[in-house]
Short mmCIF file of N, CA and C in Angstrom, two decimals:
data_model
loop_
_atom_site.label_atom_id
_atom_site.label_comp_id
_atom_site.label_asym_id
_atom_site.label_seq_id
_atom_site.Cartn_x
_atom_site.Cartn_y
_atom_site.Cartn_z
N MET A 246 38.30 -23.22 0.04
CA MET A 246 38.44 -24.17 -1.03
C MET A 246 39.38 -25.29 -0.57
N HIS A 247 39.00 -26.51 -0.91
CA HIS A 247 39.83 -27.68 -0.60
C HIS A 247 39.99 -28.50 -1.87
N TRP A 248 41.16 -29.12 -2.00
CA TRP A 248 41.39 -29.96 -3.16
C TRP A 248 42.22 -31.16 -2.75
N ILE A 249 42.16 -32.18 -3.59
CA ILE A 249 42.92 -33.41 -3.35
C ILE A 249 43.28 -34.00 -4.70
N CYS A 250 44.41 -34.69 -4.73
CA CYS A 250 44.90 -35.32 -5.95
C CYS A 250 45.60 -36.62 -5.57
N CYS A 251 45.36 -37.68 -6.31
CA CYS A 251 46.07 -38.92 -6.01
C CYS A 251 46.09 -39.85 -7.22
N ASP A 252 46.83 -40.92 -7.07
CA ASP A 252 46.95 -41.95 -8.09
C ASP A 252 45.69 -42.80 -8.05
N VAL A 253 45.14 -43.10 -9.20
CA VAL A 253 43.94 -43.94 -9.29
C VAL A 253 44.19 -45.29 -8.62
N ALA A 254 45.43 -45.78 -8.67
CA ALA A 254 45.76 -47.08 -8.08
C ALA A 254 45.56 -47.09 -6.56
N ALA A 255 45.42 -45.92 -5.94
CA ALA A 255 45.20 -45.86 -4.49
C ALA A 255 43.81 -46.38 -4.10
N PHE A 256 42.92 -46.53 -5.09
CA PHE A 256 41.56 -46.99 -4.81
C PHE A 256 41.42 -48.47 -5.13
N SER A 257 40.93 -49.22 -4.16
CA SER A 257 40.71 -50.65 -4.36
C SER A 257 39.44 -50.86 -5.18
N GLU A 258 39.28 -52.07 -5.68
CA GLU A 258 38.04 -52.40 -6.39
C GLU A 258 36.85 -52.22 -5.46
N GLU A 259 37.03 -52.52 -4.18
CA GLU A 259 35.95 -52.34 -3.20
C GLU A 259 35.58 -50.86 -3.08
N ASP A 260 36.59 -49.98 -3.02
CA ASP A 260 36.33 -48.54 -2.97
C ASP A 260 35.50 -48.10 -4.17
N LEU A 261 35.88 -48.58 -5.34
CA LEU A 261 35.21 -48.18 -6.57
C LEU A 261 33.78 -48.74 -6.63
N HIS A 262 33.61 -49.99 -6.18
CA HIS A 262 32.26 -50.57 -6.14
C HIS A 262 31.37 -49.82 -5.16
N ARG A 263 31.93 -49.43 -4.02
CA ARG A 263 31.18 -48.66 -3.02
C ARG A 263 30.77 -47.30 -3.60
N ALA A 264 31.69 -46.67 -4.31
CA ALA A 264 31.37 -45.38 -4.94
C ALA A 264 30.25 -45.56 -5.97
N TYR A 265 30.34 -46.61 -6.76
CA TYR A 265 29.31 -46.86 -7.77
C TYR A 265 27.95 -47.09 -7.12
N ALA A 266 27.93 -47.85 -6.04
CA ALA A 266 26.66 -48.17 -5.35
C ALA A 266 25.98 -46.90 -4.83
N GLY A 267 26.76 -45.88 -4.49
CA GLY A 267 26.20 -44.65 -3.94
C GLY A 267 25.78 -43.62 -4.97
N LEU A 268 25.94 -43.94 -6.24
CA LEU A 268 25.63 -42.98 -7.30
C LEU A 268 24.12 -42.85 -7.53
N SER A 269 23.75 -41.69 -8.02
CA SER A 269 22.37 -41.49 -8.46
C SER A 269 22.15 -42.34 -9.71
N PRO A 270 20.90 -42.67 -10.03
CA PRO A 270 20.64 -43.46 -11.25
C PRO A 270 21.22 -42.83 -12.52
N SER A 271 21.14 -41.51 -12.64
CA SER A 271 21.67 -40.87 -13.84
C SER A 271 23.19 -40.97 -13.90
N ARG A 272 23.86 -40.87 -12.76
CA ARG A 272 25.32 -41.01 -12.74
C ARG A 272 25.72 -42.45 -13.06
N LYS A 273 24.97 -43.43 -12.53
CA LYS A 273 25.26 -44.83 -12.86
C LYS A 273 25.15 -45.05 -14.36
N GLU A 274 24.11 -44.49 -14.96
CA GLU A 274 23.92 -44.62 -16.39
C GLU A 274 25.11 -44.02 -17.15
N HIS A 275 25.57 -42.86 -16.70
CA HIS A 275 26.73 -42.21 -17.33
C HIS A 275 27.97 -43.09 -17.18
N ILE A 276 28.24 -43.57 -15.98
CA ILE A 276 29.43 -44.40 -15.73
C ILE A 276 29.36 -45.68 -16.56
N ASP A 277 28.19 -46.28 -16.66
CA ASP A 277 28.03 -47.53 -17.43
C ASP A 277 28.39 -47.36 -18.90
N ARG A 278 28.23 -46.15 -19.43
CA ARG A 278 28.53 -45.88 -20.85
C ARG A 278 30.02 -45.63 -21.10
N ILE A 279 30.78 -45.38 -20.06
CA ILE A 279 32.20 -45.02 -20.23
C ILE A 279 33.01 -46.25 -20.66
N GLN A 280 33.80 -46.05 -21.70
CA GLN A 280 34.73 -47.07 -22.18
C GLN A 280 36.06 -46.38 -22.41
N PRO A 281 37.19 -46.95 -22.22
CA PRO A 281 37.44 -48.28 -21.70
C PRO A 281 37.33 -48.33 -20.17
N THR A 282 37.60 -49.49 -19.61
CA THR A 282 37.48 -49.71 -18.17
C THR A 282 38.35 -48.75 -17.37
N GLU A 283 39.53 -48.40 -17.87
CA GLU A 283 40.42 -47.49 -17.14
C GLU A 283 39.77 -46.12 -16.97
N ASP A 284 39.06 -45.65 -17.99
CA ASP A 284 38.35 -44.37 -17.87
C ASP A 284 37.24 -44.46 -16.84
N LYS A 285 36.58 -45.60 -16.78
CA LYS A 285 35.52 -45.82 -15.80
C LYS A 285 36.12 -45.76 -14.39
N LYS A 286 37.28 -46.38 -14.20
CA LYS A 286 37.96 -46.35 -12.89
C LYS A 286 38.32 -44.93 -12.50
N ARG A 287 38.83 -44.15 -13.46
CA ARG A 287 39.20 -42.76 -13.16
C ARG A 287 37.96 -41.97 -12.74
N SER A 288 36.85 -42.17 -13.43
CA SER A 288 35.62 -41.45 -13.07
C SER A 288 35.14 -41.85 -11.68
N LEU A 289 35.18 -43.13 -11.37
CA LEU A 289 34.76 -43.58 -10.03
C LEU A 289 35.73 -43.10 -8.95
N ALA A 290 37.01 -43.04 -9.28
CA ALA A 290 37.98 -42.50 -8.32
C ALA A 290 37.67 -41.04 -8.03
N GLY A 291 37.26 -40.29 -9.05
CA GLY A 291 36.84 -38.91 -8.84
C GLY A 291 35.66 -38.82 -7.89
N GLU A 292 34.70 -39.72 -8.05
CA GLU A 292 33.55 -39.79 -7.14
C GLU A 292 34.03 -40.03 -5.71
N CYS A 293 34.99 -40.94 -5.54
CA CYS A 293 35.54 -41.23 -4.21
C CYS A 293 36.18 -39.98 -3.60
N LEU A 294 36.92 -39.24 -4.42
CA LEU A 294 37.58 -38.03 -3.91
C LEU A 294 36.56 -36.98 -3.48
N VAL A 295 35.48 -36.84 -4.24
CA VAL A 295 34.44 -35.88 -3.86
C VAL A 295 33.89 -36.24 -2.48
N GLN A 296 33.55 -37.51 -2.30
CA GLN A 296 32.99 -37.93 -1.00
C GLN A 296 34.00 -37.74 0.12
N LYS A 297 35.26 -38.03 -0.15
CA LYS A 297 36.30 -37.86 0.87
C LYS A 297 36.43 -36.39 1.28
N LEU A 298 36.49 -35.49 0.31
CA LEU A 298 36.60 -34.06 0.62
C LEU A 298 35.36 -33.57 1.38
N LEU A 299 34.18 -33.99 0.94
CA LEU A 299 32.96 -33.56 1.62
C LEU A 299 32.95 -34.00 3.07
N GLN A 300 33.33 -35.25 3.32
CA GLN A 300 33.33 -35.77 4.69
C GLN A 300 34.43 -35.13 5.54
N THR A 301 35.63 -35.07 5.00
CA THR A 301 36.79 -34.61 5.76
C THR A 301 36.73 -33.12 6.08
N HIS A 302 36.39 -32.30 5.10
CA HIS A 302 36.49 -30.85 5.29
C HIS A 302 35.17 -30.14 5.55
N TYR A 303 34.07 -30.81 5.23
CA TYR A 303 32.78 -30.15 5.41
C TYR A 303 31.82 -30.94 6.31
N GLY A 304 32.21 -32.15 6.70
CA GLY A 304 31.36 -32.98 7.55
C GLY A 304 30.07 -33.41 6.85
N ILE A 305 30.08 -33.45 5.54
CA ILE A 305 28.88 -33.78 4.76
C ILE A 305 28.97 -35.23 4.28
N THR A 306 27.93 -36.00 4.58
CA THR A 306 27.90 -37.40 4.15
C THR A 306 26.72 -37.73 3.26
N ASN A 307 25.83 -36.77 3.05
CA ASN A 307 24.62 -37.08 2.30
C ASN A 307 24.47 -36.30 0.99
N ALA A 308 25.53 -35.71 0.48
CA ALA A 308 25.45 -34.98 -0.79
C ALA A 308 25.60 -35.97 -1.95
N THR A 309 24.96 -35.64 -3.05
CA THR A 309 25.02 -36.50 -4.23
C THR A 309 25.60 -35.71 -5.39
N LEU A 310 26.52 -36.34 -6.10
CA LEU A 310 27.14 -35.73 -7.27
C LEU A 310 26.29 -36.00 -8.50
N HIS A 311 26.04 -34.96 -9.28
CA HIS A 311 25.29 -35.06 -10.53
C HIS A 311 26.10 -34.38 -11.63
N ARG A 312 25.64 -34.52 -12.85
CA ARG A 312 26.22 -33.81 -14.00
C ARG A 312 25.10 -33.08 -14.73
N SER A 313 25.36 -31.83 -15.07
CA SER A 313 24.39 -31.07 -15.86
C SER A 313 24.41 -31.60 -17.29
N GLU A 314 23.53 -31.10 -18.12
CA GLU A 314 23.47 -31.53 -19.52
C GLU A 314 24.77 -31.29 -20.26
N ASN A 315 25.51 -30.22 -19.87
CA ASN A 315 26.79 -29.94 -20.55
C ASN A 315 27.97 -30.63 -19.87
N GLY A 316 27.69 -31.52 -18.89
CA GLY A 316 28.75 -32.29 -18.25
C GLY A 316 29.32 -31.68 -16.98
N GLN A 317 28.87 -30.50 -16.61
CA GLN A 317 29.36 -29.82 -15.41
C GLN A 317 28.92 -30.58 -14.16
N PRO A 318 29.86 -30.99 -13.29
CA PRO A 318 29.43 -31.66 -12.06
C PRO A 318 28.83 -30.65 -11.09
N TYR A 319 27.84 -31.11 -10.34
CA TYR A 319 27.27 -30.29 -9.27
C TYR A 319 26.77 -31.21 -8.16
N LEU A 320 26.62 -30.63 -6.99
CA LEU A 320 26.22 -31.39 -5.81
C LEU A 320 24.80 -31.02 -5.41
N SER A 321 24.02 -32.02 -5.04
CA SER A 321 22.74 -31.75 -4.39
C SER A 321 22.90 -32.18 -2.94
N GLY A 322 22.23 -31.49 -2.06
CA GLY A 322 22.35 -31.80 -0.64
C GLY A 322 23.31 -30.89 0.09
N CYS A 323 23.90 -29.94 -0.64
CA CYS A 323 24.78 -28.95 -0.01
C CYS A 323 24.95 -27.77 -0.96
N GLU A 324 25.46 -26.68 -0.43
CA GLU A 324 25.64 -25.44 -1.22
C GLU A 324 27.11 -25.26 -1.59
N LEU A 325 27.71 -26.26 -2.20
CA LEU A 325 29.12 -26.20 -2.57
C LEU A 325 29.28 -26.47 -4.06
N TYR A 326 30.40 -26.00 -4.60
CA TYR A 326 30.75 -26.22 -6.00
C TYR A 326 31.84 -27.28 -6.07
N VAL A 327 31.85 -28.04 -7.16
CA VAL A 327 32.81 -29.12 -7.30
C VAL A 327 33.38 -29.13 -8.72
N SER A 328 34.64 -29.56 -8.82
CA SER A 328 35.29 -29.75 -10.11
C SER A 328 36.17 -30.98 -10.00
N ILE A 329 36.19 -31.78 -11.06
CA ILE A 329 36.95 -33.03 -11.07
C ILE A 329 37.75 -33.10 -12.36
N SER A 330 38.95 -33.68 -12.27
CA SER A 330 39.78 -33.87 -13.46
C SER A 330 40.58 -35.16 -13.31
N HIS A 331 40.89 -35.78 -14.43
CA HIS A 331 41.80 -36.92 -14.40
C HIS A 331 42.59 -36.99 -15.69
N SER A 332 43.80 -37.51 -15.56
CA SER A 332 44.68 -37.68 -16.70
C SER A 332 45.58 -38.88 -16.42
N HIS A 333 45.48 -39.88 -17.26
CA HIS A 333 46.27 -41.10 -17.12
C HIS A 333 46.07 -41.68 -15.72
N LYS A 334 47.09 -41.66 -14.87
CA LYS A 334 46.95 -42.30 -13.56
C LYS A 334 46.53 -41.35 -12.44
N ILE A 335 46.40 -40.07 -12.72
CA ILE A 335 46.11 -39.07 -11.69
C ILE A 335 44.65 -38.63 -11.76
N VAL A 336 44.03 -38.49 -10.59
CA VAL A 336 42.68 -37.95 -10.48
C VAL A 336 42.73 -36.84 -9.44
N ALA A 337 41.97 -35.76 -9.69
CA ALA A 337 41.97 -34.60 -8.79
C ALA A 337 40.56 -34.06 -8.63
N CYS A 338 40.33 -33.42 -7.48
CA CYS A 338 39.02 -32.86 -7.19
C CYS A 338 39.20 -31.59 -6.37
N ALA A 339 38.36 -30.60 -6.62
CA ALA A 339 38.33 -29.37 -5.81
C ALA A 339 36.88 -29.09 -5.43
N ILE A 340 36.68 -28.65 -4.19
CA ILE A 340 35.36 -28.26 -3.70
C ILE A 340 35.50 -26.90 -3.04
N SER A 341 34.51 -26.03 -3.31
CA SER A 341 34.59 -24.67 -2.81
C SER A 341 33.19 -24.11 -2.57
N GLU A 342 33.14 -23.03 -1.81
CA GLU A 342 31.88 -22.32 -1.58
C GLU A 342 31.55 -21.37 -2.74
N GLU A 343 32.48 -21.22 -3.67
CA GLU A 343 32.25 -20.43 -4.88
C GLU A 343 32.68 -21.26 -6.08
N PRO A 344 32.26 -20.90 -7.28
CA PRO A 344 32.64 -21.69 -8.46
C PRO A 344 34.15 -21.93 -8.51
N VAL A 345 34.51 -23.14 -8.90
CA VAL A 345 35.91 -23.56 -8.92
C VAL A 345 36.14 -24.46 -10.13
N GLY A 346 37.34 -24.43 -10.66
CA GLY A 346 37.73 -25.32 -11.75
C GLY A 346 39.07 -25.93 -11.45
N ILE A 347 39.22 -27.21 -11.76
CA ILE A 347 40.50 -27.90 -11.57
C ILE A 347 40.80 -28.69 -12.84
N ASP A 348 42.07 -28.74 -13.21
CA ASP A 348 42.47 -29.57 -14.34
C ASP A 348 43.87 -30.10 -14.09
N VAL A 349 44.08 -31.35 -14.49
CA VAL A 349 45.39 -31.98 -14.39
C VAL A 349 45.68 -32.65 -15.72
N GLU A 350 46.91 -32.51 -16.18
CA GLU A 350 47.34 -33.13 -17.44
C GLU A 350 48.77 -33.61 -17.30
N ARG A 351 49.05 -34.73 -17.97
CA ARG A 351 50.42 -35.25 -18.03
C ARG A 351 51.19 -34.43 -19.05
N ILE A 352 52.40 -34.04 -18.70
CA ILE A 352 53.25 -33.26 -19.60
C ILE A 352 53.81 -34.19 -20.67
N HIS A 353 53.65 -33.79 -21.92
CA HIS A 353 54.23 -34.53 -23.04
C HIS A 353 54.41 -33.56 -24.20
N PRO A 354 55.28 -33.89 -25.13
CA PRO A 354 55.51 -32.99 -26.26
C PRO A 354 54.25 -32.82 -27.10
N VAL A 355 54.04 -31.60 -27.55
CA VAL A 355 52.94 -31.31 -28.48
C VAL A 355 53.51 -30.49 -29.64
N LYS A 356 52.83 -30.53 -30.75
CA LYS A 356 53.29 -29.79 -31.92
C LYS A 356 53.08 -28.30 -31.69
N PRO A 357 54.03 -27.47 -32.12
CA PRO A 357 53.91 -26.02 -31.96
C PRO A 357 52.64 -25.44 -32.60
N GLU A 358 52.08 -26.13 -33.61
CA GLU A 358 50.85 -25.63 -34.22
C GLU A 358 49.72 -25.57 -33.18
N LEU A 359 49.74 -26.50 -32.21
CA LEU A 359 48.72 -26.49 -31.17
C LEU A 359 48.86 -25.25 -30.30
N HIS A 360 50.08 -24.82 -30.05
CA HIS A 360 50.30 -23.58 -29.28
C HIS A 360 49.54 -22.43 -29.93
N GLN A 361 49.65 -22.33 -31.26
CA GLN A 361 49.00 -21.24 -32.00
C GLN A 361 47.48 -21.28 -31.86
N ARG A 362 46.90 -22.49 -31.84
CA ARG A 362 45.45 -22.62 -31.77
C ARG A 362 44.90 -22.35 -30.38
N VAL A 363 45.75 -22.50 -29.37
CA VAL A 363 45.30 -22.43 -27.97
C VAL A 363 45.64 -21.10 -27.31
N CYS A 364 46.77 -20.52 -27.65
CA CYS A 364 47.33 -19.43 -26.86
C CYS A 364 47.16 -18.04 -27.48
N VAL A 365 47.03 -17.05 -26.60
CA VAL A 365 47.08 -15.65 -27.00
C VAL A 365 48.56 -15.27 -27.13
N PRO A 366 48.90 -14.16 -27.79
CA PRO A 366 50.31 -13.81 -28.02
C PRO A 366 51.17 -13.79 -26.74
N GLU A 367 50.65 -13.25 -25.65
CA GLU A 367 51.43 -13.20 -24.42
C GLU A 367 51.76 -14.60 -23.90
N GLU A 368 50.83 -15.52 -24.04
CA GLU A 368 51.08 -16.91 -23.62
C GLU A 368 52.10 -17.58 -24.54
N LEU A 369 52.01 -17.31 -25.84
CA LEU A 369 52.99 -17.86 -26.78
C LEU A 369 54.39 -17.40 -26.42
N LYS A 370 54.52 -16.13 -26.09
CA LYS A 370 55.83 -15.59 -25.70
C LYS A 370 56.34 -16.30 -24.44
N TYR A 371 55.45 -16.53 -23.47
CA TYR A 371 55.83 -17.23 -22.24
C TYR A 371 56.35 -18.64 -22.56
N ILE A 372 55.67 -19.35 -23.44
CA ILE A 372 56.08 -20.72 -23.80
C ILE A 372 57.43 -20.70 -24.49
N ARG A 373 57.63 -19.79 -25.42
CA ARG A 373 58.86 -19.75 -26.23
C ARG A 373 60.08 -19.26 -25.44
N ASN A 374 59.86 -18.48 -24.40
CA ASN A 374 60.99 -17.90 -23.66
C ASN A 374 61.45 -18.77 -22.49
N GLY A 375 60.99 -19.98 -22.42
CA GLY A 375 61.39 -20.85 -21.32
C GLY A 375 62.18 -22.04 -21.81
N ASP A 376 62.72 -22.79 -20.85
CA ASP A 376 63.53 -23.96 -21.17
C ASP A 376 62.69 -25.15 -21.60
N ASN A 377 61.51 -25.33 -21.01
CA ASN A 377 60.72 -26.51 -21.27
C ASN A 377 59.37 -26.10 -21.87
N ALA A 378 59.31 -26.06 -23.19
CA ALA A 378 58.11 -25.60 -23.87
C ALA A 378 56.91 -26.48 -23.56
N ALA A 379 57.11 -27.79 -23.47
CA ALA A 379 55.98 -28.70 -23.18
C ALA A 379 55.40 -28.42 -21.80
N GLU A 380 56.26 -28.24 -20.82
CA GLU A 380 55.77 -27.94 -19.46
C GLU A 380 55.03 -26.60 -19.44
N ARG A 381 55.61 -25.60 -20.08
CA ARG A 381 54.97 -24.28 -20.10
C ARG A 381 53.64 -24.32 -20.86
N PHE A 382 53.59 -25.11 -21.94
CA PHE A 382 52.32 -25.24 -22.65
C PHE A 382 51.25 -25.84 -21.73
N PHE A 383 51.60 -26.88 -20.98
CA PHE A 383 50.60 -27.51 -20.12
C PHE A 383 50.25 -26.65 -18.91
N GLU A 384 51.13 -25.73 -18.55
CA GLU A 384 50.75 -24.73 -17.54
C GLU A 384 49.59 -23.89 -18.09
N ILE A 385 49.72 -23.48 -19.34
CA ILE A 385 48.68 -22.67 -19.99
C ILE A 385 47.41 -23.51 -20.20
N TRP A 386 47.59 -24.69 -20.76
CA TRP A 386 46.45 -25.55 -21.09
C TRP A 386 45.61 -25.89 -19.85
N THR A 387 46.26 -26.31 -18.76
CA THR A 387 45.50 -26.70 -17.57
C THR A 387 44.80 -25.49 -16.95
N ALA A 388 45.44 -24.33 -17.00
CA ALA A 388 44.78 -23.12 -16.47
C ALA A 388 43.55 -22.78 -17.31
N LYS A 389 43.66 -22.92 -18.64
CA LYS A 389 42.51 -22.65 -19.50
C LYS A 389 41.37 -23.63 -19.22
N GLU A 390 41.68 -24.92 -19.16
CA GLU A 390 40.63 -25.91 -18.89
C GLU A 390 39.99 -25.66 -17.53
N ALA A 391 40.80 -25.37 -16.53
CA ALA A 391 40.24 -25.10 -15.20
C ALA A 391 39.34 -23.87 -15.23
N TRP A 392 39.76 -22.85 -15.97
CA TRP A 392 38.95 -21.62 -16.08
C TRP A 392 37.60 -21.92 -16.72
N PHE A 393 37.61 -22.69 -17.82
CA PHE A 393 36.35 -23.02 -18.48
C PHE A 393 35.46 -23.88 -17.58
N LYS A 394 36.07 -24.79 -16.82
CA LYS A 394 35.28 -25.59 -15.88
C LYS A 394 34.63 -24.68 -14.83
N LYS A 395 35.38 -23.71 -14.35
CA LYS A 395 34.83 -22.78 -13.37
C LYS A 395 33.66 -22.00 -13.95
N GLN A 396 33.75 -21.63 -15.23
CA GLN A 396 32.68 -20.88 -15.89
C GLN A 396 31.44 -21.75 -16.10
N GLY A 397 31.65 -23.06 -16.22
CA GLY A 397 30.53 -23.98 -16.44
C GLY A 397 30.00 -23.97 -17.86
N THR A 398 30.79 -23.48 -18.79
CA THR A 398 30.34 -23.34 -20.17
C THR A 398 30.82 -24.46 -21.08
N GLY A 399 31.74 -25.27 -20.61
CA GLY A 399 32.44 -26.17 -21.51
C GLY A 399 33.49 -25.36 -22.24
N ILE A 400 34.40 -26.02 -22.90
CA ILE A 400 35.47 -25.32 -23.61
C ILE A 400 34.89 -24.72 -24.89
N THR A 401 35.04 -23.41 -25.01
CA THR A 401 34.57 -22.74 -26.21
C THR A 401 35.80 -22.21 -26.95
N ASP A 402 36.10 -20.94 -26.84
CA ASP A 402 37.23 -20.34 -27.53
C ASP A 402 38.43 -20.28 -26.59
N LEU A 403 39.38 -21.17 -26.80
CA LEU A 403 40.55 -21.24 -25.92
C LEU A 403 41.36 -19.95 -25.90
N ARG A 404 41.27 -19.19 -26.96
CA ARG A 404 42.02 -17.94 -27.02
C ARG A 404 41.25 -16.77 -26.39
N ALA A 405 40.09 -17.06 -25.81
CA ALA A 405 39.29 -16.01 -25.19
C ALA A 405 39.81 -15.60 -23.82
N VAL A 406 40.72 -16.37 -23.27
CA VAL A 406 41.23 -16.07 -21.94
C VAL A 406 42.76 -16.10 -21.95
N ASN A 407 43.37 -15.12 -21.31
CA ASN A 407 44.81 -15.07 -21.12
C ASN A 407 45.08 -15.58 -19.71
N THR A 408 45.56 -16.79 -19.61
CA THR A 408 45.74 -17.42 -18.30
C THR A 408 46.82 -16.76 -17.46
N LEU A 409 47.72 -16.03 -18.10
CA LEU A 409 48.78 -15.37 -17.34
C LEU A 409 48.22 -14.24 -16.48
N LYS A 410 46.99 -13.84 -16.74
CA LYS A 410 46.37 -12.76 -15.97
C LYS A 410 45.33 -13.27 -14.97
N LEU A 411 45.19 -14.59 -14.87
CA LEU A 411 44.21 -15.18 -13.95
C LEU A 411 44.79 -15.35 -12.55
N ARG A 412 43.90 -15.30 -11.56
CA ARG A 412 44.27 -15.73 -10.21
C ARG A 412 44.15 -17.25 -10.23
N ARG A 413 45.27 -17.93 -10.05
CA ARG A 413 45.29 -19.38 -10.20
C ARG A 413 46.32 -19.99 -9.25
N GLU A 414 46.13 -21.28 -9.01
CA GLU A 414 47.05 -22.03 -8.16
C GLU A 414 47.57 -23.20 -8.98
N MET A 415 48.89 -23.31 -9.12
CA MET A 415 49.47 -24.36 -9.94
C MET A 415 50.35 -25.27 -9.08
N HIS A 416 50.32 -26.57 -9.43
CA HIS A 416 51.17 -27.55 -8.76
C HIS A 416 51.78 -28.46 -9.80
N ARG A 417 53.03 -28.84 -9.58
CA ARG A 417 53.69 -29.84 -10.42
C ARG A 417 53.73 -31.12 -9.59
N ILE A 418 53.14 -32.18 -10.12
CA ILE A 418 53.09 -33.47 -9.44
C ILE A 418 53.68 -34.50 -10.40
N GLU A 419 54.89 -34.95 -10.10
CA GLU A 419 55.61 -35.86 -10.98
C GLU A 419 55.62 -35.27 -12.39
N ASP A 420 55.07 -36.00 -13.37
CA ASP A 420 55.06 -35.53 -14.76
C ASP A 420 53.75 -34.86 -15.13
N TYR A 421 53.08 -34.26 -14.15
CA TYR A 421 51.78 -33.66 -14.36
C TYR A 421 51.78 -32.21 -13.90
N ILE A 422 50.92 -31.43 -14.53
CA ILE A 422 50.65 -30.06 -14.11
C ILE A 422 49.19 -30.03 -13.64
N LEU A 423 48.94 -29.43 -12.50
CA LEU A 423 47.59 -29.28 -11.97
C LEU A 423 47.33 -27.81 -11.72
N HIS A 424 46.18 -27.34 -12.18
CA HIS A 424 45.78 -25.95 -11.96
C HIS A 424 44.42 -25.90 -11.30
N ILE A 425 44.27 -24.95 -10.39
CA ILE A 425 42.98 -24.65 -9.77
C ILE A 425 42.72 -23.17 -10.01
N VAL A 426 41.53 -22.90 -10.55
CA VAL A 426 41.13 -21.53 -10.83
C VAL A 426 39.84 -21.26 -10.09
#
């Protein structure tokens, strides 16, 4: 498994135009519908990261990124799995030979009521017993989103998974939490 994460500002307009030019017609249609422009840039930056990982770590230059009907990204032209995430200025991508999920979120305060809707009791205890509840909440949240991405189901019942029992990889990048499951 390989992953990469960077600031969207690292991509020039030329990089983004090149990524757009290489998209399948259905992906172009999807990108064209995205509003506002910043979200469009984040999506194109994700496309750039996919191509970079494919070329750098797998020597693949002819794979095409698609989205299933439920939004799950997949590659044609190779036997690899892909996951993409972005939040504010950060974009991240993971590619693996087995299903993979990645999620990145900026840490910010959330209402405790959200903890109740998202977390199982063990996760709630983890959040409450630490110094930084917002950071601990986003540790849980990003692990859950990454897990659902790996499953390919879309987010269903957030309380269906206890992330504290998952095999996961977490990174803190500035004011962001990134999880790979």
